[in-house]
Coordinates of C-alpha atoms in Angstrom, one line a residue:
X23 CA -36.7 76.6 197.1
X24 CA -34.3 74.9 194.3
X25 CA -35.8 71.4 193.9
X26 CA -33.5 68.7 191.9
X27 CA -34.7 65.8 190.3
X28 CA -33.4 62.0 189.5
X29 CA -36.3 62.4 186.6
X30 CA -34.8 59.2 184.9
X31 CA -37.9 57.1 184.8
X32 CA -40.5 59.4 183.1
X33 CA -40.0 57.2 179.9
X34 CA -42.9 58.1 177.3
X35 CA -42.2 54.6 176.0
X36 CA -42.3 52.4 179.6
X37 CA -43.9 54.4 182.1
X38 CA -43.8 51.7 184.9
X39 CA -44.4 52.3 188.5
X40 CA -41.2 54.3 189.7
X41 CA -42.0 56.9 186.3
X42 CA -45.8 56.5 187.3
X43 CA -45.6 57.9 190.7
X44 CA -42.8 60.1 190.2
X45 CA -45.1 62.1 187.0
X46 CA -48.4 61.9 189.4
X47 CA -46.2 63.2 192.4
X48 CA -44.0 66.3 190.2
X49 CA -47.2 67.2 188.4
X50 CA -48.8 68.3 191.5
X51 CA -46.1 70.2 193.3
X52 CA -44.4 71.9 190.5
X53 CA -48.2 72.9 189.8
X54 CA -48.7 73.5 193.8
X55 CA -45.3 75.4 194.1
X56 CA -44.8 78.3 191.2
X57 CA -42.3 80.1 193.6
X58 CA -39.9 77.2 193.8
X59 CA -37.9 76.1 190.7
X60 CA -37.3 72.1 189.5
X61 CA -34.2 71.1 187.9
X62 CA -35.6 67.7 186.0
X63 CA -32.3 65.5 185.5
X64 CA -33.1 62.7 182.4
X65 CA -30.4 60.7 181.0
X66 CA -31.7 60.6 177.4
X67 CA -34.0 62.4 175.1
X68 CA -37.5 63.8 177.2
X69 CA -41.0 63.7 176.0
X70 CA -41.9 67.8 176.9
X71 CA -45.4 66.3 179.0
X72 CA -42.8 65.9 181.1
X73 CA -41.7 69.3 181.7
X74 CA -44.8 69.7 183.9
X75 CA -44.8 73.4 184.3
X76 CA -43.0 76.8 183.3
X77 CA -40.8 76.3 186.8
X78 CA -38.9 73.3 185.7
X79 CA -35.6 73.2 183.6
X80 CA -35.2 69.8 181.9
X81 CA -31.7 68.9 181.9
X82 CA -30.1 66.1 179.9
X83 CA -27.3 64.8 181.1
X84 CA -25.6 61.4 179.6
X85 CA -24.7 58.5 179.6
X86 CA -27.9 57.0 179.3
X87 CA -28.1 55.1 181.9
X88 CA -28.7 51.1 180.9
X89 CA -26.1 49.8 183.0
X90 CA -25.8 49.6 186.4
X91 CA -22.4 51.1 186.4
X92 CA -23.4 53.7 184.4
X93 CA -26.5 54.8 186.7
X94 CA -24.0 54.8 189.5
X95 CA -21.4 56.5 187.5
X96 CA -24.6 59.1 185.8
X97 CA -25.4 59.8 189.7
X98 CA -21.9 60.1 191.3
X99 CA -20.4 62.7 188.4
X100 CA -22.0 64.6 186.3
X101 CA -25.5 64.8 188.0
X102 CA -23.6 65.6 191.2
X103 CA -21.4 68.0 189.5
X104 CA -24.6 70.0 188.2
X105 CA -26.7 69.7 190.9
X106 CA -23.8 71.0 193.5
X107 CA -23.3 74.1 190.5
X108 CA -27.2 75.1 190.5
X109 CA -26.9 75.3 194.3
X110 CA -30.0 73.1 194.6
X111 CA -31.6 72.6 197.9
X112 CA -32.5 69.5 198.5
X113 CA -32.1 66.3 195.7
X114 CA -35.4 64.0 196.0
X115 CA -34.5 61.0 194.0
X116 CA -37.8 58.4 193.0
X117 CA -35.8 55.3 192.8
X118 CA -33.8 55.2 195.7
X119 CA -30.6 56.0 194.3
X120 CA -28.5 59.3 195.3
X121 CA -25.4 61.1 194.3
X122 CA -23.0 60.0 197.0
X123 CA -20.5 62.9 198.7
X124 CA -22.7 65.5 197.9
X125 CA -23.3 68.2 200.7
X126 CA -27.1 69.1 199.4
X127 CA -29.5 67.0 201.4
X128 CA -31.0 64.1 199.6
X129 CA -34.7 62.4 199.8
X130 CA -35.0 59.2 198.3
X131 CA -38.1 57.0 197.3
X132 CA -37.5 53.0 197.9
X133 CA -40.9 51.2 196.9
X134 CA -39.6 47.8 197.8
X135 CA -37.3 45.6 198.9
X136 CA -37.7 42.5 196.8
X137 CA -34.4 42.2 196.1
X138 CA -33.6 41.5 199.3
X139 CA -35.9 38.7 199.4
X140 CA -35.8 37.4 195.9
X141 CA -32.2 37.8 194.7
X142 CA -32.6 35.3 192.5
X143 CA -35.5 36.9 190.5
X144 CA -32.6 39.5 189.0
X145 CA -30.2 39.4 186.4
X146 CA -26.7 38.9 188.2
X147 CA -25.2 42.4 187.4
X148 CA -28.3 44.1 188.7
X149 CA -28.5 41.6 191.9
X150 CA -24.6 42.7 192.3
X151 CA -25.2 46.3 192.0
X152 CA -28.3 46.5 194.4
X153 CA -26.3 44.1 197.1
X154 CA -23.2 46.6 196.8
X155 CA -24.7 50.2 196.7
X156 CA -28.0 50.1 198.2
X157 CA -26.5 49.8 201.7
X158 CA -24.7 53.2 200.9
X159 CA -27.4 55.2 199.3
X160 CA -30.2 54.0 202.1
X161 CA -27.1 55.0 204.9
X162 CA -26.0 58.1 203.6
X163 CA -29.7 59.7 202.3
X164 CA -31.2 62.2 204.8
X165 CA -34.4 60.8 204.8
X166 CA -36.8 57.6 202.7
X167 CA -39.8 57.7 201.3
X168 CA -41.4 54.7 200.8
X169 CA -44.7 53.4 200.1
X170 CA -46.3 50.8 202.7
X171 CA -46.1 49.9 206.2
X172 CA -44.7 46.8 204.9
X173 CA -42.3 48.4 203.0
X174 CA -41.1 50.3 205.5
X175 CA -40.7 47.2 208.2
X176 CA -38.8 45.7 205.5
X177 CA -36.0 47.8 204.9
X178 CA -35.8 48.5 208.8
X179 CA -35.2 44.6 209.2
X180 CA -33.1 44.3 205.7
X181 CA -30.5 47.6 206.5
X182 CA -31.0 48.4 210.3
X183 CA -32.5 52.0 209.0
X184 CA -34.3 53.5 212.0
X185 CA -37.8 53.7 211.9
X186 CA -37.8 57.9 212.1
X187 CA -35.6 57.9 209.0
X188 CA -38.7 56.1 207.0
X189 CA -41.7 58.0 206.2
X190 CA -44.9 56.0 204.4
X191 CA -46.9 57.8 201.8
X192 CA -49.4 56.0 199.9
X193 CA -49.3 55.7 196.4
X194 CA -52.2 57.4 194.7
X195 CA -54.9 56.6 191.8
X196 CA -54.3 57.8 188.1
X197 CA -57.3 60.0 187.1
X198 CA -58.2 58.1 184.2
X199 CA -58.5 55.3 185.6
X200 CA -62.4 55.0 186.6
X201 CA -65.5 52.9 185.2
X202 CA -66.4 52.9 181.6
X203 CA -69.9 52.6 179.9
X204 CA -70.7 49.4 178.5
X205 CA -70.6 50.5 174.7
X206 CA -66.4 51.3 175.6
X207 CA -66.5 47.7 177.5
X208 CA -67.3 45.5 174.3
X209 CA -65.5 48.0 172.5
X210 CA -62.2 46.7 174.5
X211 CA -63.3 43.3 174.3
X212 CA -63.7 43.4 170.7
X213 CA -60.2 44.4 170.5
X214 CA -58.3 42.5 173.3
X215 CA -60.4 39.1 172.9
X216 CA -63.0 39.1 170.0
X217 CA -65.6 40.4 172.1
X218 CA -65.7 37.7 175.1
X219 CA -65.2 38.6 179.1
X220 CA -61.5 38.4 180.2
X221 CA -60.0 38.4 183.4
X222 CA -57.0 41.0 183.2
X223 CA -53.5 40.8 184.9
X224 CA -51.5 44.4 184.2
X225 CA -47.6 44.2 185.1
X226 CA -44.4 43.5 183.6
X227 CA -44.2 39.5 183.0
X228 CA -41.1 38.5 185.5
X229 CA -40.7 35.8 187.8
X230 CA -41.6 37.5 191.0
X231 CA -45.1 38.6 189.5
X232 CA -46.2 34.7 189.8
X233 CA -47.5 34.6 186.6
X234 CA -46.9 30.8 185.7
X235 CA -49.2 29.9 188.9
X236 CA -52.1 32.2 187.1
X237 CA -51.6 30.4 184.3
X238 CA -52.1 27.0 185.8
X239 CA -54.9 28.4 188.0
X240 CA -56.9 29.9 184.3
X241 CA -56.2 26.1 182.7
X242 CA -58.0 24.7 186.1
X243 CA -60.8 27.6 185.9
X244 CA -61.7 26.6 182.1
X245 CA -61.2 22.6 182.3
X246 CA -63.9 22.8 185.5
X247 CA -66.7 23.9 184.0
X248 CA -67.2 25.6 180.2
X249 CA -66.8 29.0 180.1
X250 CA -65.8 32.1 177.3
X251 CA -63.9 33.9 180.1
X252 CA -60.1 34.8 178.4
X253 CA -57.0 35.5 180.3
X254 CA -55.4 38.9 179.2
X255 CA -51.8 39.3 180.4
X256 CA -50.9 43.1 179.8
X257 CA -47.4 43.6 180.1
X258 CA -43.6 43.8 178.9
X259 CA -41.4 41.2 178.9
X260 CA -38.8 41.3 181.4
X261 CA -36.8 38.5 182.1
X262 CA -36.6 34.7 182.9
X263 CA -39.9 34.5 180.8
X264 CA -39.8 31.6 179.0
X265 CA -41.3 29.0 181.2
X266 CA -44.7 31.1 181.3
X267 CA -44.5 31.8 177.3
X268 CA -43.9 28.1 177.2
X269 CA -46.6 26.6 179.0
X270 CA -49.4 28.7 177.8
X271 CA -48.1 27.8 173.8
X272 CA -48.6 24.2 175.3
X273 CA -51.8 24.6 176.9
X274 CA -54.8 23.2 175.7
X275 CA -56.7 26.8 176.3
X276 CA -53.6 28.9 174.5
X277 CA -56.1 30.3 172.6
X278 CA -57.8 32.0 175.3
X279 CA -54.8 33.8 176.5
X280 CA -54.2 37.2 175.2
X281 CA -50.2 38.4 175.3
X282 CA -50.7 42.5 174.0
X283 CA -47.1 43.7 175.6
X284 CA -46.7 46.8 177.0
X285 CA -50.0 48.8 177.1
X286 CA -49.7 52.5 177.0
X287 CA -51.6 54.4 180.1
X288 CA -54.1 55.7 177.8
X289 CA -55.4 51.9 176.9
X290 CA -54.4 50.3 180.3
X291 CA -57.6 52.6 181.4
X292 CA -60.4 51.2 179.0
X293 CA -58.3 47.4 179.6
X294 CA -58.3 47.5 183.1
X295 CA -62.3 49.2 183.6
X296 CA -63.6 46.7 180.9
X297 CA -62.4 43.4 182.7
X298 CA -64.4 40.6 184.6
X299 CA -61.7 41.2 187.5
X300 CA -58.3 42.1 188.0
X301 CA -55.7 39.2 188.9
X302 CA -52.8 40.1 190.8
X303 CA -50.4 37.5 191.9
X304 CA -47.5 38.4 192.7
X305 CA -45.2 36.9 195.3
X306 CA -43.6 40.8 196.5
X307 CA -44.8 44.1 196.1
X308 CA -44.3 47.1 197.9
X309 CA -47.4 48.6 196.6
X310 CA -49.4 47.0 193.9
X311 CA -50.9 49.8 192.0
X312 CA -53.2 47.6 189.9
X313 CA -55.0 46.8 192.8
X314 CA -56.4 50.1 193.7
X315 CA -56.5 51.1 189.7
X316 CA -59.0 48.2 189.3
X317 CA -60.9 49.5 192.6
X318 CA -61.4 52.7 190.9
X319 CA -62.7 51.0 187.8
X320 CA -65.6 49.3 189.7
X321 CA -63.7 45.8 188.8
X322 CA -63.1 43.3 191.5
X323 CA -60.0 42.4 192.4
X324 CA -58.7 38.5 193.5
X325 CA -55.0 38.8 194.5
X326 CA -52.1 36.9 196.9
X327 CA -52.2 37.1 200.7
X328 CA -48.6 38.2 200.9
X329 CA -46.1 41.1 201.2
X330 CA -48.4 44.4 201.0
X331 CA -51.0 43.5 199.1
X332 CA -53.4 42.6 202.1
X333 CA -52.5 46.0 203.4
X334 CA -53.6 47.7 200.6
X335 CA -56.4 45.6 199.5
X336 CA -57.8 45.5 203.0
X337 CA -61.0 43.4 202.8
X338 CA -62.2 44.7 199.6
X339 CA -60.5 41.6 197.3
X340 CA -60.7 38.0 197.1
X341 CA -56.9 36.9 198.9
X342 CA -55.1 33.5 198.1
X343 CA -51.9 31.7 198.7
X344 CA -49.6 32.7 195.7
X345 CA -48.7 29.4 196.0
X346 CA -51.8 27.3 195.9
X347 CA -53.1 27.4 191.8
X348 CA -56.4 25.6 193.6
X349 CA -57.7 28.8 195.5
X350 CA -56.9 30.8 192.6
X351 CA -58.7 29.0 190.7
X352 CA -61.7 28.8 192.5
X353 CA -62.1 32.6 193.5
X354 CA -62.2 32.8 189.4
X355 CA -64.9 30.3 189.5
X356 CA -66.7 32.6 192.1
X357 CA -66.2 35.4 190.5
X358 CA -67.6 33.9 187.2
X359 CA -70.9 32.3 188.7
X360 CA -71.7 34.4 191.7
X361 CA -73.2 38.2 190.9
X362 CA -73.8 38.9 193.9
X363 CA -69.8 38.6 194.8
X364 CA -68.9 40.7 192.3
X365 CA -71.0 43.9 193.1
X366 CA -70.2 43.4 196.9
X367 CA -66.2 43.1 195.8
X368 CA -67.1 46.5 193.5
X369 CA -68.6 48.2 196.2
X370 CA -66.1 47.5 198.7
X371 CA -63.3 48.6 196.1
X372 CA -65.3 51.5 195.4
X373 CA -64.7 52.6 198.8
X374 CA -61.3 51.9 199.4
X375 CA -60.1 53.2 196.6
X376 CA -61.2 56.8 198.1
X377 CA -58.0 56.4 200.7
X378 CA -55.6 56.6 197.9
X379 CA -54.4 59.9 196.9
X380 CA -52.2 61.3 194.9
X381 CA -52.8 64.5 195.8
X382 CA -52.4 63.8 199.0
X383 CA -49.2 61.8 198.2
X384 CA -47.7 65.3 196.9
X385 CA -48.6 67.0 199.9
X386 CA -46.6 64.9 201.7
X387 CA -43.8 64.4 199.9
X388 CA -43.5 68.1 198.9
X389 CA -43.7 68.8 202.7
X390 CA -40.6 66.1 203.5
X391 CA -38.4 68.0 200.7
X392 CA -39.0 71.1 202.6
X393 CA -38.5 69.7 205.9
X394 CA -34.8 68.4 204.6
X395 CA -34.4 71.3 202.2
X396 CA -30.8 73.3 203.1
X397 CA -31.7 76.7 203.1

């Protein structure tokens, strides 16, 4: 089987959730699969860890692809072009988007929706693009892959897709990411905070991550009662960010917030495992990787009651209102004063992190690409 590839994510550089699961997912079936051959497409210059085995040909193809126009433009021509001239059989694209008029069948991957429900949240080319062109590429793909129950009820309300059209495959857990000795943990904390325990929040900083109302909820936290407990917030900039960067520069606690940018998968390991809990807030995820990282890590995890995280969580992490800085606020207090919380929450993590798989994730997704595959 010829296997082609939207491979446009694998960025050495930013390797964010869509690049994440698309390197965990390839590794494994190109690995799995030494009979069949993967034609990788990048639109710029490719770190070789990404040419996960002797059976895959990189190809670069340009423009690069920074632009919406030029993603749809990348996709529609000379993608389609090659892919259509390598006789591939079946296109599996991570991100959802798909060469359109192309014969070959075509598997996508659509993590979320948020768009749909948070238009505002994107910049207003991007909103334009998504409102224009995801119609078409969810329509005229063979099959989606996407990556919650929630998920998948969403885009059946949001394009009418029916439900047999949808498959769900978990997301999986990064080997590295487990618990770390203590020595490692104060070595972390020596570098992130000067040595004190930090609660740790790992995601791009953008609107729809909520992470003005964990800022308000931290100021609450240390104006309640005296604490050395930091806030790290371990991410990229991304857009609309200057109300968050504004109020913690005002706040009376700036100096226990820690702003260290885009953290490398090699460092988000030791970050995550050596944290007093992981905070995630966000108002929409399809997934919420973080979450079930921190699980693995043996670090409790507080985060909102909405969208999938509940689903993935389950009962193993302290939920709250995005909404309500109060409640957030006081699970840190609990968190802080109460041990035996904490080891219950670990424990409880511990165990359902076990149901995420990326090796199971491959087998799945390898067997959908076969299932479509035009021999």
């Amino acid at each position: 089987m010829k296997i082609a590839l939207n491979a446009r994510h694998m960025l050495t550089d930013r390797l964010e959730g869509v690049g994440i699961v698309t390197d965990e997912v390839m590794s494994r079936i190109v690995h799995s699969h030494p009979e069949d051959q993967f034609d990788y497409y990048f639109d710029r210059k490719f770190d070789q860890r990404f040419v996960h085995s002797p059976n895959v040909i990189p190809h670069t193809i340009h423009p690069v692809t920074r632009l919406p126009i030029l993603i749809r433009y990348w996709l529609d021509h000379p993608v389609r072009k090659h892919v259509v001239k390598q006789k591939a059989n079946v296109f599996f694209s991570p991100d959802g988007f798909i060469p359109l008029g192309m014969s070959i069948p075509k598997v996508s991957m659509v993590h979320d929706v948020a768009y749909l429900r948070y238009p505002e949240h994107l910049q207003p080319r991007i909103r334009a693009f998504y409102k224009k062109w995801m119609p078409r590429y969810l329509a005229y793909t063979d099959h989606i892959i996407t990556v919650s129950e929630f998920s998948k009820s969403e885009i059946i309300a949001g394009y009418n897709i029916p439900a047999d059209k949808i498959s769900v495959v978990y997301n999986g857990i990064t080997a590295a990411y487990k618990p770390v000795s203590e020595e490692q943990k104060k070595i972390t904390r020596d570098r992130y905070t000067n040595g004190r325990p930090y609660f740790v929040y790992l995601g791009a900083i953008h609107p729809r991550k909520n992470i003005l109302t964990l800022v308000k909820a931290f100021e609450q936290f240390k104006s309640a009662a005296p604490s050395d407990h930091q806030l790290v917030l371990a991410g990229r900039a991304s857009w609309h960010t200057e109300e968050v960067f504004k109020s913690i520069a005002q706040s009376q606690w700036k100096d226990a917030f820690h702003l260290p940018g885009y953290i490398a998968t090699a460092d988000a390991t030791t970050l995550v495992a050596s944290a007093e809990a992981m905070i995630y807030p966000s108002l929409y995820e399809g997934f919420g990787l973080p979450l079930v990282e921190a699980m693995a890590c043996g670090v409790p995890v507080i985060c909102s009651n909405v969208s999938s995280l509940p689903e993935v969580a389950s009962d193993a992490a302290l939920l709250f209102d995005p909404h309500d800085v109060e409640q957030l606020a006081h699970h840190m207090t609990s968190l802080a004063k109460e041990d035996s919380l904490r080891h219950e929450l670990i424990a409880l993590g511990n165990e359902r992190s076990k149901y995420f798989s990326w090796d199971k994730a491959a087998l799945t997704v390898y067997e959908i690409l076969s299932r479509f595959a035009k021999r």
